[in-house]
PDB file of C-alpha atoms in Angstrom:
ATOM      1  CA  MET A   1     131.733  13.897  -4.894  1.00 53.00           C
ATOM      2  CA  SER A   2     129.220  13.945  -7.814  1.00 60.00           C
ATOM      3  CA  LEU A   3     126.324  14.924  -5.427  1.00 59.00           C
ATOM      4  CA  LEU A   4     128.632  18.024  -3.796  1.00 58.00           C
ATOM      5  CA  ALA A   5     129.046  19.198  -7.424  1.00 61.00           C
ATOM      6  CA  THR A   6     125.435  18.977  -8.029  1.00 59.00           C
ATOM      7  CA  PHE A   7     124.404  21.083  -5.148  1.00 60.00           C
ATOM      8  CA  SER A   8     127.116  23.651  -6.069  1.00 58.00           C
ATOM      9  CA  LYS A   9     125.510  23.901  -9.076  1.00 56.00           C
ATOM     10  CA  LEU A  10     121.971  24.201  -7.773  1.00 54.00           C
ATOM     11  CA  ALA A  11     123.295  27.155  -5.292  1.00 52.00           C
ATOM     12  CA  LEU A  12     124.784  29.160  -8.112  1.00 51.00           C
ATOM     13  CA  GLN A  13     122.024  28.715 -10.499  1.00 50.00           C
ATOM     14  CA  SER A  14     118.909  29.092  -7.985  1.00 48.00           C
ATOM     15  CA  SER A  15     117.084  31.307 -10.229  1.00 50.00           C
ATOM     16  CA  LEU A  16     116.891  28.383 -13.152  1.00 50.00           C
ATOM     17  CA  ARG A  17     114.883  25.265 -12.435  1.00 53.00           C
ATOM     18  CA  GLN A  18     116.989  22.398 -13.657  1.00 54.00           C
ATOM     19  CA  VAL A  19     115.053  19.564 -15.177  1.00 54.00           C
ATOM     20  CA  SER A  20     116.029  16.118 -14.044  1.00 54.00           C
ATOM     21  CA  CYS A  21     114.918  12.674 -14.080  1.00 56.00           C
ATOM     22  CA  THR A  22     115.360  11.916 -10.527  1.00 55.00           C
ATOM     23  CA  ALA A  23     112.762  11.389  -8.033  1.00 54.00           C
ATOM     24  CA  ILE A  24     113.792  14.546  -5.968  1.00 55.00           C
ATOM     25  CA  SER A  25     112.604  17.328  -8.220  1.00 55.00           C
ATOM     26  CA  ARG A  26     111.151  19.599  -5.305  1.00 61.00           C
ATOM     27  CA  LEU A  27     114.640  20.750  -4.055  1.00 61.00           C
ATOM     28  CA  GLN A  28     114.899  24.458  -4.221  1.00 68.00           C
ATOM     29  CA  VAL A  29     118.009  26.662  -3.017  1.00 70.00           C
ATOM     30  CA  SER A  30     117.315  30.429  -1.909  1.00 73.00           C
ATOM     31  CA  PRO A  31     119.542  33.055  -3.736  1.00 72.00           C
ATOM     32  CA  ILE A  32     122.694  34.038  -1.919  1.00 71.00           C
ATOM     33  CA  LEU A  33     122.105  37.378  -0.023  1.00 69.00           C
ATOM     34  CA  TYR A  34     125.374  38.189   1.580  1.00 72.00           C
ATOM     35  CA  ALA A  35     123.914  38.943   4.745  1.00 69.00           C
ATOM     36  CA  GLU A  36     125.179  38.814   8.504  1.00 74.00           C
ATOM     37  CA  PRO A  37     122.989  38.165  11.384  1.00 74.00           C
ATOM     38  CA  LEU A  38     121.446  40.842  12.881  1.00 76.00           C
ATOM     39  CA  LYS A  39     123.301  42.372  16.010  1.00 77.00           C
ATOM     40  CA  LYS A  40     121.539  41.985  19.285  1.00 77.00           C
ATOM     41  CA  LYS A  41     120.551  44.960  20.843  1.00 77.00           C
ATOM     42  CA  LYS A  42     122.322  45.833  23.687  1.00 78.00           C
ATOM     43  CA  LYS A  43     120.408  46.459  27.273  1.00 79.00           C
ATOM     44  CA  LEU A  44     121.059  49.786  28.334  1.00 78.00           C
ATOM     45  CA  ASP A  45     121.167  50.655  32.023  1.00 84.00           C
ATOM     46  CA  PRO A  46     117.604  52.312  32.818  1.00 85.00           C
ATOM     47  CA  GLN A  47     119.626  55.141  34.674  1.00 89.00           C
ATOM     48  CA  ILE A  48     121.738  55.961  31.461  1.00 88.00           C
ATOM     49  CA  ILE A  49     118.585  56.194  29.542  1.00 88.00           C
ATOM     50  CA  LYS A  50     117.078  58.572  32.058  1.00 91.00           C
ATOM     51  CA  GLN A  51     120.342  60.750  31.950  1.00 92.00           C
ATOM     52  CA  ARG A  52     120.191  60.942  28.140  1.00 92.00           C
ATOM     53  CA  GLU A  53     116.462  62.162  28.236  1.00 93.00           C
ATOM     54  CA  ASP A  54     117.087  64.645  31.199  1.00 95.00           C
ATOM     55  CA  ARG A  55     120.122  65.950  29.098  1.00 95.00           C
ATOM     56  CA  ARG A  56     117.694  66.261  25.851  1.00 95.00           C
ATOM     57  CA  LYS A  57     115.003  67.997  28.258  1.00 95.00           C
ATOM     58  CA  LYS A  58     117.602  70.471  29.582  1.00 95.00           C
ATOM     59  CA  LYS A  59     118.905  71.186  26.142  1.00 94.00           C
ATOM     60  CA  LEU A  60     115.445  72.055  24.839  1.00 93.00           C
ATOM     61  CA  GLU A  61     114.440  74.335  27.867  1.00 94.00           C
ATOM     62  CA  LYS A  62     117.697  76.142  27.235  1.00 92.00           C
ATOM     63  CA  GLN A  63     116.723  76.781  23.751  1.00 89.00           C
ATOM     64  CA  ILE A  64     113.303  77.709  24.676  1.00 89.00           C
ATOM     65  CA  ARG A  65     114.732  80.308  27.209  1.00 88.00           C
ATOM     66  CA  ARG A  66     117.021  81.686  25.026  1.00 85.00           C
ATOM     67  CA  LEU A  67     114.108  82.161  22.325  1.00 82.00           C
ATOM     68  CA  GLU A  68     112.037  83.788  24.900  1.00 82.00           C
ATOM     69  CA  LYS A  69     115.030  86.325  26.040  1.00 79.00           C
ATOM     70  CA  ASN A  70     115.613  87.063  22.159  1.00 75.00           C
ATOM     71  CA  ALA A  71     111.887  87.414  21.385  1.00 72.00           C
ATOM     72  CA  ARG A  72     111.586  90.580  23.428  1.00 71.00           C
ATOM     73  CA  GLN A  73     114.689  92.125  21.669  1.00 70.00           C
ATOM     74  CA  LEU A  74     113.898  93.435  18.353  1.00 70.00           C
ATOM     75  CA  LYS A  75     116.043  93.157  15.287  1.00 69.00           C
ATOM     76  CA  PRO A  76     117.822  96.641  14.648  1.00 69.00           C
ATOM     77  CA  ILE A  77     116.844  98.390  11.397  1.00 73.00           C
ATOM     78  CA  GLU A  78     119.631 100.367   9.930  1.00 73.00           C
ATOM     79  CA  GLU A  79     117.537 102.880   8.349  1.00 73.00           C
ATOM     80  CA  LEU A  80     115.833 103.882  11.705  1.00 77.00           C
ATOM     81  CA  GLU A  81     119.335 104.136  13.609  1.00 81.00           C
ATOM     82  CA  VAL A  82     120.407 107.596  13.955  1.00 83.00           C
ATOM     83  CA  PRO A  83     124.303 108.180  12.754  1.00 85.00           C
ATOM     84  CA  LEU A  84     126.437 108.872  15.492  1.00 88.00           C
ATOM     85  CA  THR A  85     127.734 112.003  13.736  1.00 90.00           C
ATOM     86  CA  LEU A  86     124.233 113.606  13.996  1.00 89.00           C
ATOM     87  CA  LEU A  87     124.102 112.837  17.630  1.00 89.00           C
ATOM     88  CA  ASP A  88     127.341 114.560  18.413  1.00 91.00           C
ATOM     89  CA  GLU A  89     126.153 117.529  16.354  1.00 91.00           C
ATOM     90  CA  ARG A  90     122.489 117.373  17.984  1.00 90.00           C
ATOM     91  CA  ASP A  91     123.172 120.698  20.210  1.00 89.00           C
ATOM     92  CA  LYS A  92     124.406 122.581  17.138  1.00 89.00           C
ATOM     93  CA  ARG A  93     121.276 121.450  15.014  1.00 88.00           C
ATOM     94  CA  ILE A  94     118.600 122.304  17.497  1.00 89.00           C
ATOM     95  CA  ARG A  95     116.926 125.556  16.882  1.00 88.00           C
ATOM     96  CA  LYS A  96     116.191 127.953  19.571  1.00 87.00           C
ATOM     97  CA  LEU A  97     112.803 129.348  18.510  1.00 88.00           C
ATOM     98  CA  GLU A  98     111.118 132.136  20.355  1.00 91.00           C
ATOM     99  CA  PRO A  99     107.614 131.350  21.425  1.00 93.00           C
ATOM    100  CA  LEU A 100     104.584 132.410  19.343  1.00 93.00           C
ATOM    101  CA  SER A 101     102.885 135.536  20.358  1.00 95.00           C
ATOM    102  CA  GLU A 102      98.946 135.510  20.994  1.00 96.00           C
ATOM    103  CA  GLU A 103      98.437 137.330  17.859  1.00 97.00           C
ATOM    104  CA  GLU A 104     100.352 134.884  15.666  1.00 96.00           C
ATOM    105  CA  ILE A 105      98.788 131.857  17.176  1.00 96.00           C
ATOM    106  CA  GLU A 106      95.257 133.553  16.309  1.00 97.00           C
ATOM    107  CA  ARG A 107      96.213 134.446  12.874  1.00 97.00           C
ATOM    108  CA  ARG A 108      97.290 130.739  12.029  1.00 96.00           C
ATOM    109  CA  ALA A 109      94.094 129.502  13.462  1.00 97.00           C
ATOM    110  CA  ARG A 110      91.988 131.998  11.021  1.00 98.00           C
ATOM    111  CA  LEU A 111      93.972 130.924   8.283  1.00 97.00           C
ATOM    112  CA  THR A 112      93.360 127.141   9.011  1.00 97.00           C
ATOM    113  CA  LYS A 113      89.613 127.727   9.248  1.00 98.00           C
ATOM    114  CA  LYS A 114      89.876 129.665   6.046  1.00 98.00           C
ATOM    115  CA  TRP A 115      91.474 127.168   4.337  1.00 97.00           C
ATOM    116  CA  ALA A 116      89.296 124.391   5.539  1.00 97.00           C
ATOM    117  CA  THR A 117      85.959 126.395   4.550  1.00 97.00           C
ATOM    118  CA  TYR A 118      87.685 127.086   0.883  1.00 98.00           C
ATOM    119  CA  LYS A 119      88.422 123.320   0.587  1.00 97.00           C
ATOM    120  CA  HIS A 120      84.814 122.294   1.670  1.00 98.00           C
ATOM    121  CA  GLN A 121      83.297 124.722  -0.505  1.00 98.00           C
ATOM    122  CA  GLU A 122      85.464 123.523  -3.499  1.00 97.00           C
ATOM    123  CA  LYS A 123      84.257 119.992  -2.777  1.00 97.00           C
ATOM    124  CA  VAL A 124      80.726 120.942  -2.703  1.00 97.00           C
ATOM    125  CA  SER A 125      80.670 122.659  -5.924  1.00 97.00           C
ATOM    126  CA  ASP A 126      82.577 119.894  -7.486  1.00 97.00           C
ATOM    127  CA  PHE A 127      79.702 117.343  -6.331  1.00 97.00           C
ATOM    128  CA  GLN A 128      77.002 120.007  -7.782  1.00 97.00           C
ATOM    129  CA  ALA A 129      78.744 120.176 -11.180  1.00 97.00           C
ATOM    130  CA  ILE A 130      78.743 116.670 -11.424  1.00 97.00           C
ATOM    131  CA  ASP A 131      75.177 116.213 -10.337  1.00 97.00           C
ATOM    132  CA  ARG A 132      74.171 118.883 -12.991  1.00 97.00           C
ATOM    133  CA  LEU A 133      76.102 117.023 -15.898  1.00 97.00           C
ATOM    134  CA  LEU A 134      74.464 113.742 -14.766  1.00 96.00           C
ATOM    135  CA  GLN A 135      70.850 115.459 -14.890  1.00 97.00           C
ATOM    136  CA  SER A 136      71.451 117.001 -18.284  1.00 97.00           C
ATOM    137  CA  GLN A 137      72.857 113.437 -19.559  1.00 95.00           C
ATOM    138  CA  ASN A 138      69.711 111.702 -18.144  1.00 95.00           C
ATOM    139  CA  ARG A 139      67.499 114.346 -19.715  1.00 96.00           C
ATOM    140  CA  ALA A 140      69.007 114.213 -23.120  1.00 95.00           C
ATOM    141  CA  LEU A 141      68.789 110.309 -22.971  1.00 94.00           C
ATOM    142  CA  ASN A 142      64.969 110.656 -22.326  1.00 94.00           C
ATOM    143  CA  GLU A 143      64.465 112.943 -25.024  1.00 95.00           C
ATOM    144  CA  LEU A 144      66.329 110.743 -27.358  1.00 94.00           C
ATOM    145  CA  ARG A 145      64.219 107.468 -26.322  1.00 94.00           C
ATOM    146  CA  LYS A 146      61.247 109.557 -27.112  1.00 94.00           C
ATOM    147  CA  GLU A 147      62.485 110.358 -30.604  1.00 94.00           C
ATOM    148  CA  SER A 148      64.002 106.829 -31.478  1.00 92.00           C
ATOM    149  CA  GLU A 149      64.605 103.350 -29.358  1.00 93.00           C
ATOM    150  CA  GLU A 150      67.150 102.254 -31.605  1.00 93.00           C
ATOM    151  CA  LEU A 151      69.300 105.430 -31.169  1.00 92.00           C
ATOM    152  CA  TYR A 152      68.874 105.309 -27.332  1.00 93.00           C
ATOM    153  CA  GLN A 153      70.080 101.586 -27.368  1.00 93.00           C
ATOM    154  CA  GLU A 154      73.196 102.962 -29.462  1.00 91.00           C
ATOM    155  CA  ALA A 155      73.688 105.592 -27.009  1.00 90.00           C
ATOM    156  CA  ILE A 156      73.848 103.512 -23.725  1.00 91.00           C
ATOM    157  CA  GLN A 157      76.301 101.012 -25.153  1.00 90.00           C
ATOM    158  CA  ILE A 158      79.684 101.103 -23.630  1.00 85.00           C
ATOM    159  CA  ASP A 159      82.603 102.361 -26.037  1.00 81.00           C
ATOM    160  CA  MET A 160      85.050  99.835 -25.611  1.00 78.00           C
ATOM    161  CA  THR A 161      87.753 101.831 -27.668  1.00 79.00           C
ATOM    162  CA  LEU A 162      87.854 104.175 -24.823  1.00 77.00           C
ATOM    163  CA  LEU A 163      89.037 101.482 -22.177  1.00 73.00           C
ATOM    164  CA  PRO A 164      92.538 100.573 -23.374  1.00 74.00           C
ATOM    165  CA  ALA A 165      93.627 104.216 -23.030  1.00 74.00           C
ATOM    166  CA  LYS A 166      97.008 105.069 -23.788  1.00 77.00           C
ATOM    167  CA  THR A 167      98.889 108.242 -22.933  1.00 79.00           C
ATOM    168  CA  CYS A 168     102.241 109.876 -23.691  1.00 80.00           C
ATOM    169  CA  GLY A 169     103.500 112.798 -21.873  1.00 77.00           C
ATOM    170  CA  PRO A 170     106.426 114.212 -20.117  1.00 75.00           C
ATOM    171  CA  VAL A 171     107.869 112.033 -17.272  1.00 72.00           C
ATOM    172  CA  ALA A 172     108.889 113.104 -13.928  1.00 77.00           C
ATOM    173  CA  THR A 173     112.754 113.357 -14.817  1.00 79.00           C
ATOM    174  CA  PRO A 174     113.697 113.531 -18.493  1.00 77.00           C
ATOM    175  CA  PRO A 175     116.123 111.267 -19.806  1.00 77.00           C
ATOM    176  CA  ILE A 176     119.796 112.271 -19.997  1.00 82.00           C
ATOM    177  CA  LYS A 177     121.344 112.383 -23.227  1.00 86.00           C
ATOM    178  CA  ASN A 178     124.360 109.962 -23.856  1.00 86.00           C
ATOM    179  CA  TYR A 179     124.033 108.166 -20.648  1.00 82.00           C
ATOM    180  CA  VAL A 180     125.444 104.853 -20.100  1.00 78.00           C
ATOM    181  CA  SER A 181     123.532 102.770 -17.554  1.00 74.00           C
ATOM    182  CA  PRO A 182     125.701 100.940 -15.260  1.00 72.00           C
ATOM    183  CA  ASP A 183     125.683  97.061 -15.836  1.00 71.00           C
ATOM    184  CA  GLY A 184     127.395  95.513 -12.868  1.00 68.00           C
ATOM    185  CA  ASP A 185     126.985  92.855 -10.587  1.00 68.00           C
ATOM    186  CA  TYR A 186     124.355  92.745  -7.713  1.00 69.00           C
ATOM    187  CA  HIS A 187     125.949  92.338  -4.316  1.00 73.00           C
ATOM    188  CA  LYS A 188     123.307  91.269  -1.671  1.00 77.00           C
ATOM    189  CA  GLU A 189     123.995  92.910   1.410  1.00 78.00           C
ATOM    190  CA  THR A 190     121.038  91.708   3.518  1.00 79.00           C
ATOM    191  CA  LYS A 191     122.022  90.940   7.177  1.00 77.00           C
ATOM    192  CA  LYS A 192     120.954  87.802   8.532  1.00 77.00           C
ATOM    193  CA  TRP A 193     119.648  87.589  12.233  1.00 72.00           C
ATOM    194  CA  ASP A 194     119.689  84.275  13.862  1.00 62.00           C
TER     195      ASP A 194
END
């Protein structure tokens, strides 16, 4: 009976090593794990395994086919859709214009050519003015260099006060007096397409 009590004490206090005077001092007990033995794996019929794999393959193929079919369809964009009311009123909205006469077609072609030549001349004159300004600046710098190298070096330094330029002027729409801006909730109305 005392032997059983000793073994039970060893089982409960497995982490502590008991000091004893007996010859059996190497007796060790592992901690209680409260585990149960592993269940044996059931052997499945190879035909059942094959059927499962076939079902999985068919499901994947079906999903691929569905994705390929939907890939050709574009997601509708509401901004690009024409409202039905406009489609109904299409006949009312179409203008019935008379065809242009030969004289009018010629007049418009001449006007387009005149406009193109005017814009070209404006661009060329702008480039010429910029070239004249750069040439006069270079001449002035060369004359300054002949006079004094110190003044020339000061003149070619970059003015850092010009870079953080800040301008105040009229905005596109002036503010409305006594306007209270709405402070409401944001409702997300984005449609999701799966």
